[in-house]
Short mmCIF file of C-alpha atoms and ligand atoms in Angstrom, two decimals:
data_model
loop_
_atom_site.label_atom_id
_atom_site.label_comp_id
_atom_site.label_asym_id
_atom_site.label_seq_id
_atom_site.Cartn_x
_atom_site.Cartn_y
_atom_site.Cartn_z
CA UNK N 1 178.40 135.35 149.62
CA UNK N 2 174.66 135.97 148.99
CA UNK N 3 173.34 139.50 149.08
CA UNK N 4 171.47 140.73 152.15
CA UNK N 5 168.08 140.33 150.50
CA UNK N 6 168.54 136.58 150.08
CA UNK N 7 169.94 135.61 153.43
CA UNK N 8 167.99 133.28 155.69
CA UNK N 9 169.10 132.53 159.21
CA UNK N 10 167.68 129.33 160.67
CA UNK N 11 167.94 128.67 164.39
CA UNK N 12 167.47 125.18 165.67
CA UNK N 13 166.23 125.33 169.29
CA UNK N 14 164.44 128.15 171.09
CA UNK N 15 165.82 128.13 174.62
CA UNK N 16 167.16 130.98 176.72
CA UNK N 17 170.33 131.39 174.69
CA UNK N 18 168.64 131.32 171.27
CA UNK N 19 166.23 133.97 172.56
CA UNK N 20 169.13 136.14 173.71
CA UNK N 21 170.70 135.73 170.26
CA UNK N 22 167.46 136.92 168.62
CA UNK N 23 167.34 139.96 170.89
CA UNK N 24 170.96 140.80 170.15
CA UNK N 25 170.41 140.35 166.41
CA UNK N 26 167.46 142.73 166.25
CA UNK N 27 169.55 145.22 168.24
CA UNK N 28 172.37 145.29 165.64
CA UNK N 29 172.60 148.34 163.41
CA UNK N 30 173.02 146.29 160.25
CA UNK N 31 171.11 143.07 160.04
CA UNK N 32 171.88 140.99 156.95
CA UNK N 33 169.01 138.50 157.20
CA UNK N 34 165.86 138.93 155.19
CA UNK N 35 164.34 136.01 157.13
CA UNK N 36 164.93 134.51 160.55
CA UNK N 37 163.23 131.16 161.13
CA UNK N 38 163.33 129.36 164.48
CA UNK N 39 162.35 125.73 165.10
CA UNK N 40 161.75 124.57 168.63
CA UNK N 41 161.36 121.14 170.17
CA UNK N 42 159.19 122.46 172.98
CA UNK N 43 155.65 123.69 172.39
CA UNK N 44 156.16 127.02 174.23
CA UNK N 45 158.26 129.98 173.08
CA UNK N 46 161.58 130.44 174.91
CA UNK N 47 160.97 130.94 178.61
CA UNK N 48 163.02 131.52 181.73
CA UNK N 49 164.11 127.96 182.44
CA UNK N 50 166.00 129.08 185.55
CA UNK N 51 162.70 130.10 187.15
CA UNK N 52 161.31 126.56 186.90
CA UNK N 53 162.75 125.91 190.36
CA UNK N 54 160.63 128.73 191.78
CA UNK N 55 157.56 127.49 189.89
CA UNK N 56 158.06 123.98 191.27
CA UNK N 57 158.44 125.37 194.79
CA UNK N 58 155.22 127.36 194.38
CA UNK N 59 157.12 130.65 194.74
CA UNK N 60 156.43 131.84 191.16
CA UNK N 61 153.71 131.38 188.58
CA UNK N 62 154.09 130.09 185.03
CA UNK N 63 153.35 133.62 183.77
CA UNK N 64 156.61 134.83 185.30
CA UNK N 65 158.56 132.58 182.90
CA UNK N 66 157.73 134.60 179.80
CA UNK N 67 160.77 136.26 178.19
CA UNK N 68 158.99 138.26 175.46
CA UNK N 69 155.47 139.35 174.59
CA UNK N 70 153.91 136.95 172.03
CA UNK N 71 153.80 139.68 169.32
CA UNK N 72 157.52 140.51 169.70
CA UNK N 73 158.48 137.86 167.13
CA UNK N 74 156.06 139.15 164.51
CA UNK N 75 157.17 142.72 165.15
CA UNK N 76 160.72 141.70 164.30
CA UNK N 77 159.77 139.53 161.37
CA UNK N 78 160.89 136.34 163.11
CA UNK N 79 159.02 133.12 162.33
CA UNK N 80 158.94 130.60 165.16
CA UNK N 81 157.68 127.05 164.76
CA UNK N 82 156.96 125.58 168.19
CA UNK N 83 156.81 121.85 168.82
CA UNK N 84 158.47 121.02 165.51
CA UNK N 85 162.00 119.78 166.21
CA UNK N 86 164.63 119.67 163.51
CA UNK N 87 165.35 116.05 162.60
CA UNK N 88 168.04 116.45 159.95
CA UNK N 89 170.58 118.97 158.74
CA UNK N 90 171.60 118.51 155.13
CA UNK N 91 174.76 120.57 154.77
CA UNK N 92 175.25 119.75 151.11
CA UNK N 93 172.05 121.53 150.06
CA UNK N 94 171.92 123.79 153.14
CA UNK N 95 168.48 122.70 154.23
CA UNK N 96 167.05 121.47 157.52
CA UNK N 97 164.12 119.06 157.82
CA UNK N 98 161.69 118.91 160.72
CA UNK N 99 159.56 116.27 162.44
CA UNK N 100 156.40 117.60 160.77
CA UNK N 101 157.99 117.33 157.31
CA UNK N 102 158.98 120.96 156.76
CA UNK N 103 162.09 121.64 154.67
CA UNK N 104 163.78 124.99 155.31
CA UNK N 105 166.79 126.17 153.30
CA UNK N 106 169.34 128.37 155.10
CA UNK N 107 172.29 130.54 154.30
CA UNK N 108 173.37 130.44 157.95
CA UNK N 109 172.34 127.87 160.54
CA UNK N 110 172.65 128.20 164.32
CA UNK N 111 172.32 125.10 166.49
CA UNK N 112 171.06 125.99 169.99
CA UNK N 113 169.63 122.68 171.12
CA UNK N 114 170.81 122.94 174.75
CA UNK N 115 171.10 119.77 176.76
CA UNK N 116 168.99 117.16 178.50
CA UNK N 117 169.16 115.42 181.87
CA UNK N 118 171.87 112.79 181.88
CA UNK N 119 170.70 109.19 182.11
CA UNK N 120 172.37 107.04 184.73
CA UNK N 121 172.02 103.69 182.94
CA UNK N 122 170.28 102.19 185.98
CA UNK N 123 168.03 99.18 185.94
CA UNK N 124 164.45 100.52 186.22
CA UNK N 125 165.22 103.97 184.83
CA UNK N 126 162.33 103.70 182.35
CA UNK N 127 159.69 102.87 184.97
CA UNK N 128 156.73 105.24 185.31
CA UNK N 129 157.38 107.63 188.18
CA UNK N 130 161.04 108.13 187.22
CA UNK N 131 161.30 111.71 186.06
CA UNK N 132 163.66 114.51 185.13
CA UNK N 133 163.57 118.23 185.86
CA UNK N 134 164.51 120.07 182.70
CA UNK N 135 161.52 121.81 181.13
CA UNK N 136 158.08 123.21 181.73
CA UNK N 137 156.40 119.88 180.95
CA UNK N 138 158.53 118.16 183.60
CA UNK N 139 157.70 120.87 186.11
CA UNK N 140 153.96 120.56 185.50
CA UNK N 141 154.19 116.77 185.85
CA UNK N 142 156.21 117.02 189.06
CA UNK N 143 153.65 119.39 190.56
CA UNK N 144 150.87 117.03 189.54
CA UNK N 145 152.64 113.99 191.05
CA UNK N 146 153.33 115.90 194.28
CA UNK N 147 149.58 116.39 194.65
CA UNK N 148 148.87 112.65 194.43
CA UNK N 149 151.87 111.09 196.15
CA UNK N 150 153.80 111.53 199.34
CA UNK N 151 157.36 110.23 198.93
CA UNK N 152 160.11 111.28 196.54
CA UNK N 153 163.77 110.43 196.04
CA UNK N 154 165.98 112.92 194.22
CA UNK N 155 169.22 111.57 192.76
CA UNK N 156 171.85 114.32 192.73
CA UNK N 157 172.82 116.86 195.36
CA UNK N 158 173.95 119.58 192.94
CA UNK N 159 172.02 122.81 192.32
CA UNK N 160 169.33 121.20 190.20
CA UNK N 161 168.76 118.24 192.53
CA UNK N 162 168.55 120.40 195.63
CA UNK N 163 166.20 122.88 194.00
CA UNK N 164 163.99 119.97 192.84
CA UNK N 165 164.08 118.40 196.31
CA UNK N 166 163.24 121.63 198.09
CA UNK N 167 160.45 122.38 195.58
CA UNK N 168 158.84 118.98 196.16
CA UNK N 169 159.25 119.31 199.93
CA UNK N 170 157.54 122.70 199.74
CA UNK N 171 154.67 120.95 198.01
CA UNK N 172 154.28 118.57 200.92
CA UNK N 173 156.35 115.55 199.89
CA UNK N 174 158.76 113.63 202.12
CA UNK N 175 161.97 113.92 200.10
CA UNK N 176 165.24 111.98 200.28
CA UNK N 177 168.30 113.29 198.42
CA UNK N 178 171.01 110.85 197.32
CA UNK N 179 174.41 112.32 196.53
CA UNK N 180 177.48 110.40 195.41
CA UNK N 181 180.10 112.80 196.74
CA UNK N 182 180.99 113.36 200.41
CA UNK N 183 179.23 116.74 200.57
CA UNK N 184 176.41 118.58 198.83
CA UNK N 185 177.19 120.96 195.97
CA UNK N 186 180.68 119.47 195.87
CA UNK N 187 181.54 121.40 192.68
CA UNK N 188 180.66 124.76 194.25
CA UNK N 189 181.27 124.34 197.98
CA UNK N 190 184.11 123.13 200.16
CA UNK N 191 183.28 120.36 202.69
CA UNK N 192 182.52 122.85 205.52
CA UNK N 193 180.13 124.84 203.34
CA UNK N 194 178.55 121.57 202.19
CA UNK N 195 178.06 120.45 205.80
CA UNK N 196 176.37 123.75 206.71
CA UNK N 197 174.05 123.37 203.76
CA UNK N 198 173.22 119.80 204.72
CA UNK N 199 172.33 120.92 208.26
CA UNK N 200 170.12 123.73 206.96
CA UNK N 201 168.26 121.46 204.55
CA UNK N 202 167.91 118.64 207.11
CA UNK N 203 166.41 121.12 209.56
CA UNK N 204 163.77 121.91 206.96
CA UNK N 205 162.89 118.23 206.71
CA UNK N 206 164.90 116.85 203.77
CA UNK N 207 166.58 113.48 204.34
CA UNK N 208 170.06 113.57 202.86
CA UNK N 209 172.40 110.67 202.15
CA UNK N 210 175.86 111.59 200.90
CA UNK N 211 178.53 109.13 199.68
CA UNK N 212 175.83 106.91 198.28
CA UNK N 213 174.72 105.81 194.83
CA UNK N 214 171.59 104.07 193.62
CA UNK N 215 172.20 100.75 191.89
CA UNK N 216 168.63 100.00 190.76
CA UNK N 217 165.15 101.49 190.63
CA UNK N 218 162.61 98.83 191.56
CA UNK N 219 158.94 98.37 190.69
CA UNK N 220 156.66 96.48 188.33
CA UNK N 221 155.32 99.31 186.15
CA UNK N 222 155.59 102.13 188.60
CA UNK N 223 158.76 102.86 190.56
CA UNK N 224 158.37 101.68 194.15
CA UNK N 225 161.85 101.74 195.66
CA UNK N 226 165.45 102.77 195.14
CA UNK N 227 168.15 100.26 195.92
CA UNK N 228 171.43 101.76 197.17
CA UNK N 229 174.96 100.43 196.79
CA UNK N 230 174.91 99.17 200.41
CA UNK N 231 171.72 97.13 199.67
CA UNK N 232 169.47 99.61 201.53
CA UNK N 233 166.01 99.99 199.97
CA UNK N 234 164.21 103.34 200.09
CA UNK N 235 160.47 103.15 199.36
CA UNK N 236 159.20 105.90 197.11
CA UNK N 237 156.46 106.99 194.70
CA UNK N 238 158.65 109.27 192.59
CA UNK N 239 162.30 109.39 191.57
CA UNK N 240 163.79 112.55 190.07
CA UNK N 241 167.10 112.13 188.28
CA UNK N 242 169.08 115.35 188.51
CA UNK N 243 172.64 114.15 188.19
CA UNK N 244 174.16 116.14 185.37
CA UNK N 245 173.33 117.08 181.81
CA UNK N 246 174.12 115.72 178.35
CA UNK N 247 174.49 118.23 175.50
CA UNK N 248 172.10 117.59 172.58
CA UNK N 249 174.60 116.88 169.81
CA UNK N 250 172.88 114.15 167.76
CA UNK N 251 171.76 116.47 164.94
CA UNK N 252 175.24 117.89 164.57
CA UNK N 253 176.92 114.48 164.73
CA UNK N 254 174.57 113.04 162.12
CA UNK N 255 175.38 116.02 159.90
CA UNK N 256 179.09 115.23 160.19
CA UNK N 257 180.02 118.25 162.32
CA UNK N 258 182.95 117.84 164.72
CA UNK N 259 181.70 116.91 168.19
CA UNK N 260 183.41 115.87 171.36
CA UNK N 261 181.40 116.09 174.63
CA UNK N 262 179.45 118.78 172.77
CA UNK N 263 179.53 120.48 169.35
CA UNK N 264 183.04 121.85 168.83
CA UNK N 265 183.11 125.55 167.95
CA UNK N 266 185.81 128.19 167.81
CA UNK N 267 185.68 131.44 169.77
CA UNK N 268 183.39 132.92 167.12
CA UNK N 269 181.02 129.99 167.73
CA UNK N 270 181.74 128.56 164.27
CA UNK N 271 181.59 124.80 163.75
CA UNK N 272 183.87 123.08 161.24
CA UNK N 273 181.33 124.23 158.60
CA UNK N 274 181.54 128.04 158.17
CA UNK N 275 177.78 128.21 157.49
CA UNK N 276 176.88 126.52 160.76
CA UNK N 277 177.31 127.95 164.26
CA UNK N 278 176.42 126.50 167.66
CA UNK N 279 176.06 128.10 171.07
CA UNK N 280 174.76 127.54 174.58
CA UNK N 281 174.77 124.25 176.43
CA UNK N 282 175.10 122.20 173.22
CA UNK N 283 178.51 123.67 172.34
CA UNK N 284 182.08 123.30 173.48
CA UNK N 285 184.74 126.04 173.28
CA UNK N 286 188.41 125.36 173.99
CA UNK N 287 187.39 121.92 175.28
CA UNK N 288 184.99 123.44 177.82
CA UNK N 289 181.22 122.84 178.01
CA UNK N 290 178.74 125.08 179.85
CA UNK N 291 175.90 124.36 182.28
CA UNK N 292 174.95 127.92 183.15
CA UNK N 293 173.09 130.55 181.23
CA UNK N 294 175.58 133.41 181.55
CA UNK N 295 178.29 131.95 179.26
CA UNK N 296 175.51 131.28 176.73
CA UNK N 297 174.46 134.93 176.91
CA UNK N 298 178.04 136.03 176.34
CA UNK N 299 178.21 133.70 173.35
CA UNK N 300 174.93 135.13 171.99
CA UNK N 301 176.40 138.61 172.16
CA UNK N 302 179.49 137.52 170.21
CA UNK N 303 177.56 135.47 167.67
CA UNK N 304 175.12 138.30 166.88
CA UNK N 305 178.11 140.48 166.01
CA UNK N 306 179.79 137.73 164.00
CA UNK N 307 176.65 137.00 161.99
CA UNK N 308 176.08 140.67 161.22
CA UNK N 309 179.70 141.51 160.48
CA UNK N 310 181.94 138.61 159.42
CA UNK N 311 185.00 140.90 159.72
CA UNK N 312 184.44 141.56 163.44
CA UNK N 313 187.11 140.43 165.89
CA UNK N 314 184.49 139.72 168.59
CA UNK N 315 185.38 136.47 170.31
CA UNK N 316 183.99 134.50 173.22
CA UNK N 317 186.42 133.78 176.02
CA UNK N 318 185.26 131.40 178.77
CA UNK N 319 185.43 133.18 182.14
CA UNK N 320 184.82 132.35 185.79
CA UNK N 321 181.07 132.53 186.44
CA UNK N 322 179.73 132.84 189.98
CA UNK N 323 176.85 130.57 191.03
CA UNK N 324 174.08 130.93 193.60
CA UNK N 325 171.66 128.42 195.06
CA UNK N 326 168.03 129.44 194.42
CA UNK N 327 166.48 128.11 197.62
CA UNK N 328 164.87 130.90 199.58
CA UNK N 329 166.32 131.43 203.04
CA UNK N 330 169.60 129.60 202.30
CA UNK N 331 171.93 132.11 200.63
CA UNK N 332 174.94 130.48 199.03
CA UNK N 333 177.47 132.05 196.69
CA UNK N 334 180.41 130.36 195.05
CA UNK N 335 182.95 131.65 192.56
CA UNK N 336 186.22 130.25 191.21
CA UNK N 337 188.34 127.74 193.06
CA UNK N 338 186.67 125.94 195.99
CA UNK N 339 189.37 123.57 197.24
CA UNK N 340 192.80 124.69 198.47
CA UNK N 341 195.90 123.09 197.00
CA UNK N 342 199.63 123.38 197.77
CA UNK N 343 199.81 126.73 195.94
CA UNK N 344 196.87 128.40 197.65
CA UNK N 345 196.25 129.84 201.09
CA UNK N 346 192.82 129.77 202.73
CA UNK N 347 191.17 132.50 204.79
CA UNK N 348 188.21 131.07 206.71
CA UNK N 349 185.77 133.06 208.79
CA UNK N 350 182.78 131.52 210.53
CA UNK N 351 180.17 132.94 212.89
CA UNK N 352 178.47 130.01 214.63
CA UNK N 353 175.89 132.30 216.22
CA UNK N 354 174.50 133.64 212.94
CA UNK N 355 175.47 130.57 210.89
CA UNK N 356 177.59 132.56 208.48
CA UNK N 357 180.63 131.12 206.75
CA UNK N 358 183.16 132.55 204.35
CA UNK N 359 186.12 130.80 202.78
CA UNK N 360 188.49 132.67 200.50
CA UNK N 361 191.31 131.12 198.50
CA UNK N 362 194.37 133.19 197.70
CA UNK N 363 197.28 132.57 195.37
CA UNK N 364 200.16 135.06 195.06
CA UNK N 365 198.10 137.77 196.81
CA UNK N 366 195.30 137.30 194.29
CA UNK N 367 191.86 136.04 195.21
CA UNK N 368 191.15 132.81 193.31
CA UNK N 369 187.99 131.52 194.97
CA UNK N 370 185.17 132.52 197.33
CA UNK N 371 182.55 130.39 199.07
CA UNK N 372 179.93 132.29 201.09
CA UNK N 373 177.15 130.79 203.17
CA UNK N 374 174.48 132.68 205.11
CA UNK N 375 175.36 136.19 203.92
CA UNK N 376 176.18 136.59 200.25
CA UNK N 377 175.73 140.29 199.48
CA UNK N 378 179.49 140.72 198.99
CA UNK N 379 179.56 137.87 196.46
CA UNK N 380 179.65 140.09 193.35
CA UNK N 381 182.48 142.13 194.87
CA UNK N 382 184.57 138.99 195.54
CA UNK N 383 183.75 137.78 192.06
CA UNK N 384 185.07 141.05 190.59
CA UNK N 385 188.34 140.68 192.56
CA UNK N 386 188.71 137.13 191.18
CA UNK N 387 187.99 138.18 187.59
CA UNK N 388 190.27 141.20 187.75
CA UNK N 389 193.02 139.35 189.65
CA UNK N 390 193.58 142.44 191.86
CA UNK N 391 196.47 142.51 194.32
CA UNK N 392 194.65 142.10 197.66
CA UNK N 393 197.67 142.73 199.94
CA UNK N 394 196.59 146.32 200.94
CA UNK N 395 193.39 144.98 202.53
CA UNK N 396 194.11 141.30 203.02
CA UNK N 397 193.53 141.41 206.80
CA UNK N 398 189.99 142.68 206.17
CA UNK N 399 189.21 140.49 203.19
CA UNK N 400 186.87 138.09 204.97
CA UNK N 401 184.73 140.98 206.25
CA UNK N 402 183.76 142.11 202.78
CA UNK N 403 183.72 145.10 200.50
CA UNK N 404 183.08 147.93 202.98
CA UNK N 405 185.90 146.94 205.38
CA UNK N 406 188.33 146.43 202.51
CA UNK N 407 187.48 149.75 200.88
CA UNK N 408 187.82 151.53 204.21
CA UNK N 409 191.22 149.91 204.67
C1 FAD C 1 165.35 123.89 186.76
C2 FAD C 1 166.58 124.56 186.23
C3 FAD C 1 167.17 125.57 186.95
C4 FAD C 1 168.31 126.21 186.44
N1 FAD C 1 168.87 127.22 187.18
C5 FAD C 1 169.92 127.87 186.69
C6 FAD C 1 170.51 128.96 187.40
O1 FAD C 1 170.09 129.32 188.50
N2 FAD C 1 171.55 129.63 186.82
C7 FAD C 1 172.04 129.27 185.60
O2 FAD C 1 172.96 129.92 185.12
N3 FAD C 1 171.53 128.22 184.91
C8 FAD C 1 170.49 127.52 185.43
N4 FAD C 1 169.97 126.47 184.71
C9 FAD C 1 170.59 126.11 183.44
C10 FAD C 1 170.06 127.03 182.33
O3 FAD C 1 168.67 126.93 182.26
C11 FAD C 1 170.72 126.65 181.01
O4 FAD C 1 172.10 126.90 181.12
C12 FAD C 1 170.16 127.41 179.83
O5 FAD C 1 168.77 127.26 179.74
C13 FAD C 1 170.83 126.91 178.55
O6 FAD C 1 170.23 127.55 177.48
P1 FAD C 1 170.26 126.91 176.01
O7 FAD C 1 169.47 127.85 175.18
O8 FAD C 1 171.65 126.56 175.64
O9 FAD C 1 169.49 125.53 176.15
P2 FAD C 1 168.01 125.23 176.56
O10 FAD C 1 167.47 126.30 177.45
O11 FAD C 1 168.00 123.81 177.04
O12 FAD C 1 167.20 125.31 175.20
C14 FAD C 1 167.37 124.43 174.14
C15 FAD C 1 166.05 124.29 173.41
O13 FAD C 1 166.30 123.59 172.19
C16 FAD C 1 165.25 122.69 171.99
N5 FAD C 1 165.70 121.60 171.10
C17 FAD C 1 166.46 120.52 171.40
N6 FAD C 1 166.64 119.77 170.30
C18 FAD C 1 165.99 120.39 169.30
C19 FAD C 1 165.79 120.09 167.92
N7 FAD C 1 166.32 119.02 167.37
N8 FAD C 1 165.07 120.95 167.18
C20 FAD C 1 164.53 122.07 167.72
N9 FAD C 1 164.67 122.38 169.03
C21 FAD C 1 165.39 121.54 169.79
C22 FAD C 1 164.90 122.20 173.37
O14 FAD C 1 163.58 121.67 173.38
C23 FAD C 1 165.02 123.49 174.18
O15 FAD C 1 163.80 124.17 174.20
C24 FAD C 1 168.85 125.80 185.20
C25 FAD C 1 168.26 124.75 184.49
C26 FAD C 1 167.14 124.13 184.99
C27 FAD C 1 166.50 123.00 184.20
#
């Protein structure tokens, strides 16, 4: 292995997870890299992508996205090239090449290229006015379109689609949401929770169609209508596709690294090449891919330790991550299992007056899932019970009423 003075770490991608890795690396006591060089596809330094929903809705400014002061990188001797994506990894001579023609040798390479909005393969998907909601550029364009046009269709009733829809509605557009499944947020909510959410969003003015799929996007140059599977046509000026993500694996595949749905890495985030690691939404661990930032942060923590001390036993273990909807005034929390099966029991509590709903799933006196609607302050406490697999029998009768009742019991 090279001596510390010669080691160059190259990071391909500067998203939220790469930024967390940088912060963890500079926090390590012993840092083996004489140079850290980051190449980013986007023209802005890493920013808080999660907050784009709030920016679209007009609830936050672009300034609030910043993760680090501009001089932080210089202070830590980190070189960042913005707007210069890596186009090739040559593993034989350990060098990456970029779109602008740079060649950068590495001793260690980290791929953190994240993912992109999934394409649906629909006729008309390339028409002007068909957009995605993934980065700051998209958000700026969506805001601009919302100022010139009135009607929008959002394809996808998951977190991203609903946050896009609500953001555009907040900006004055008439928005229709199309969702393939029978209820909204079907991966996080049970059907009752999904129905409550649909009511709340409909009351605000969103038009929601569940159990429906678009078959074509129609228009000459500009999208004008969405055709549904039952032949219905919905007129529109804008279509936002928010129906899943595709990990950015092309670079890794072209370099001959093992990929499946994403770049395959072990629990120390190592690809099949010991000099190349991958983390965040572009990677896959134990067959699992990730669409949330928290697992990426956990991976960054592990990888910083692995890169600084190859003898460490630090390892990333996928865990159950709670999720929340970021639409103000509609608190939703979901963690773990959402649908009962023959092995689980359900505890359901609903207050029609205050529109609060809680569904808990239990297996062998252990909490395995929690769906909360309307009041979610106990969410982290339920999440802890799920993670720790505590025996809930001493306070089971109080479980639906939350932390304080259970602790008192
Ligand atoms: C609007 C929105 C809201 C979200 N809300 C939440 C939320 O509430 N909670 C949550 O947990 N998650 C949320 N997410 C998901 C979260 O943002 C991602 O999980 C997280 O950003 C993944 O981080 P990453 O670093 O792996 O990838 P990314 O943040 O996607 O960063 C990857 C970067 O790599 C760059 N890149 C790609 N290819 C190359 C290349 N060849 N060379 C150089 N650079 C390249 C890309 O341009 C990008 O900047 C949201 C996502 C969006 C879009």
